[in-house]
Amino acid sequence: MTTEETSNTATETNDVLLREVDAAAFLGWAVKTLQNKRVTGNGPRFIKLGTSPRAAVRYRMSSLIRFRDQFEVGSTAEHAIRAAQASA
């Protein structure tokens, strides 16, 4: 398998659309937490499948990974600094 083929496979895998329950499980959250963060704009990017207010919602795996990775820290001190900056 070439590097390009490997890259394409990884991209395709990361762009799988997940239901709310699966996205919440990936993040370690309750579905309600994911829904609340979607409403407030504090969660991962999502796709609304249709124009109805009750249209199905899906999450790209790549968006979930990107969202999760923004919280990666190297120490508890770094986490404390980020938390202080976020609340300022």
PDB file of C-alpha atoms in Angstrom:
ATOM      1  CA  MET A   1       0.000   0.000   0.000  1.00  0.00           C
ATOM      2  CA  THR A   2       1.419   3.398  -0.976  1.00  0.00           C
ATOM      3  CA  THR A   3       1.597   6.405   1.320  1.00  0.00           C
ATOM      4  CA  GLU A   4      -1.168   8.060  -0.699  1.00  0.00           C
ATOM      5  CA  GLU A   5      -3.413   5.009  -0.327  1.00  0.00           C
ATOM      6  CA  THR A   6      -2.755   4.898   3.415  1.00  0.00           C
ATOM      7  CA  SER A   7      -3.529   8.614   3.697  1.00  0.00           C
ATOM      8  CA  ASN A   8      -6.767   8.214   1.737  1.00  0.00           C
ATOM      9  CA  THR A   9      -7.847   5.286   3.919  1.00  0.00           C
ATOM     10  CA  ALA A  10      -7.140   7.262   7.088  1.00  0.00           C
ATOM     11  CA  THR A  11      -9.093  10.242   5.762  1.00  0.00           C
ATOM     12  CA  GLU A  12     -12.045   8.069   4.788  1.00  0.00           C
ATOM     13  CA  THR A  13     -12.042   6.424   8.221  1.00  0.00           C
ATOM     14  CA  ASN A  14     -11.903   9.787   9.997  1.00  0.00           C
ATOM     15  CA  ASP A  15     -14.767  11.168   7.922  1.00  0.00           C
ATOM     16  CA  VAL A  16     -17.232   8.467   8.898  1.00  0.00           C
ATOM     17  CA  LEU A  17     -20.442  10.058  10.188  1.00  0.00           C
ATOM     18  CA  LEU A  18     -21.382   9.041  13.725  1.00  0.00           C
ATOM     19  CA  ARG A  19     -24.752   9.223  15.453  1.00  0.00           C
ATOM     20  CA  GLU A  20     -25.067  11.266  18.650  1.00  0.00           C
ATOM     21  CA  VAL A  21     -24.831   8.222  20.883  1.00  0.00           C
ATOM     22  CA  ASP A  22     -21.588   7.103  19.224  1.00  0.00           C
ATOM     23  CA  ALA A  23     -20.081  10.605  19.226  1.00  0.00           C
ATOM     24  CA  ALA A  24     -20.926  11.025  22.908  1.00  0.00           C
ATOM     25  CA  ALA A  25     -19.356   7.646  23.713  1.00  0.00           C
ATOM     26  CA  PHE A  26     -16.192   8.598  21.803  1.00  0.00           C
ATOM     27  CA  LEU A  27     -15.866  11.761  23.916  1.00  0.00           C
ATOM     28  CA  GLY A  28     -16.813   9.997  27.146  1.00  0.00           C
ATOM     29  CA  TRP A  29     -19.910  12.172  27.591  1.00  0.00           C
ATOM     30  CA  ALA A  30     -23.592  11.542  28.080  1.00  0.00           C
ATOM     31  CA  VAL A  31     -25.724  12.203  24.988  1.00  0.00           C
ATOM     32  CA  LYS A  32     -27.452  15.043  26.872  1.00  0.00           C
ATOM     33  CA  THR A  33     -24.078  16.711  27.504  1.00  0.00           C
ATOM     34  CA  LEU A  34     -23.255  16.535  23.796  1.00  0.00           C
ATOM     35  CA  GLN A  35     -26.690  17.989  22.947  1.00  0.00           C
ATOM     36  CA  ASN A  36     -26.255  20.831  25.452  1.00  0.00           C
ATOM     37  CA  LYS A  37     -22.797  21.672  24.113  1.00  0.00           C
ATOM     38  CA  ARG A  38     -24.201  21.700  20.563  1.00  0.00           C
ATOM     39  CA  VAL A  39     -26.911  24.185  21.587  1.00  0.00           C
ATOM     40  CA  THR A  40     -24.422  26.503  23.309  1.00  0.00           C
ATOM     41  CA  GLY A  41     -21.798  26.186  20.561  1.00  0.00           C
ATOM     42  CA  ASN A  42     -19.208  24.698  22.919  1.00  0.00           C
ATOM     43  CA  GLY A  43     -19.056  21.245  21.382  1.00  0.00           C
ATOM     44  CA  PRO A  44     -17.613  19.688  18.263  1.00  0.00           C
ATOM     45  CA  ARG A  45     -18.786  20.701  14.794  1.00  0.00           C
ATOM     46  CA  PHE A  46     -21.735  18.712  13.515  1.00  0.00           C
ATOM     47  CA  ILE A  47     -23.841  18.045  10.430  1.00  0.00           C
ATOM     48  CA  LYS A  48     -27.608  18.504  10.366  1.00  0.00           C
ATOM     49  CA  LEU A  49     -29.147  16.111   7.826  1.00  0.00           C
ATOM     50  CA  GLY A  50     -32.077  18.178   6.597  1.00  0.00           C
ATOM     51  CA  THR A  51     -33.775  21.484   7.268  1.00  0.00           C
ATOM     52  CA  SER A  52     -36.284  20.403   9.902  1.00  0.00           C
ATOM     53  CA  PRO A  53     -35.516  21.365  13.513  1.00  0.00           C
ATOM     54  CA  ARG A  54     -35.779  17.639  14.274  1.00  0.00           C
ATOM     55  CA  ALA A  55     -33.466  16.564  11.447  1.00  0.00           C
ATOM     56  CA  ALA A  56     -30.870  13.949  12.328  1.00  0.00           C
ATOM     57  CA  VAL A  57     -27.512  15.164  13.594  1.00  0.00           C
ATOM     58  CA  ARG A  58     -24.230  13.456  12.729  1.00  0.00           C
ATOM     59  CA  TYR A  59     -20.617  14.069  13.696  1.00  0.00           C
ATOM     60  CA  ARG A  60     -17.569  13.488  11.507  1.00  0.00           C
ATOM     61  CA  MET A  61     -14.952  11.391  13.267  1.00  0.00           C
ATOM     62  CA  SER A  62     -12.322  13.892  12.077  1.00  0.00           C
ATOM     63  CA  SER A  63     -14.227  16.729  13.815  1.00  0.00           C
ATOM     64  CA  LEU A  64     -14.467  14.731  17.039  1.00  0.00           C
ATOM     65  CA  ILE A  65     -10.751  13.975  16.964  1.00  0.00           C
ATOM     66  CA  ARG A  66      -9.907  17.629  16.291  1.00  0.00           C
ATOM     67  CA  PHE A  67     -12.226  18.744  19.114  1.00  0.00           C
ATOM     68  CA  ARG A  68     -10.763  16.203  21.556  1.00  0.00           C
ATOM     69  CA  ASP A  69      -7.164  17.013  20.661  1.00  0.00           C
ATOM     70  CA  GLN A  70      -7.536  20.707  21.466  1.00  0.00           C
ATOM     71  CA  PHE A  71      -7.751  19.723  25.135  1.00  0.00           C
ATOM     72  CA  GLU A  72      -4.530  17.715  25.177  1.00  0.00           C
ATOM     73  CA  VAL A  73      -2.035  19.025  27.711  1.00  0.00           C
ATOM     74  CA  GLY A  74       1.396  17.985  28.897  1.00  0.00           C
ATOM     75  CA  SER A  75       0.991  18.697  32.605  1.00  0.00           C
ATOM     76  CA  THR A  76      -1.529  19.664  35.258  1.00  0.00           C
ATOM     77  CA  ALA A  77       0.119  23.090  35.366  1.00  0.00           C
ATOM     78  CA  GLU A  78      -0.597  23.596  31.677  1.00  0.00           C
ATOM     79  CA  HIS A  79      -4.215  22.558  32.283  1.00  0.00           C
ATOM     80  CA  ALA A  80      -4.541  25.090  35.104  1.00  0.00           C
ATOM     81  CA  ILE A  81      -3.160  27.867  32.904  1.00  0.00           C
ATOM     82  CA  ARG A  82      -5.572  27.034  30.083  1.00  0.00           C
ATOM     83  CA  ALA A  83      -8.514  26.879  32.490  1.00  0.00           C
ATOM     84  CA  ALA A  84      -7.618  30.285  33.935  1.00  0.00           C
ATOM     85  CA  GLN A  85      -7.314  31.793  30.452  1.00  0.00           C
ATOM     86  CA  ALA A  86     -10.655  30.325  29.401  1.00  0.00           C
ATOM     87  CA  SER A  87     -12.478  31.783  32.391  1.00  0.00           C
ATOM     88  CA  ALA A  88     -10.893  35.245  31.986  1.00  0.00           C
TER      89      ALA A  88
END
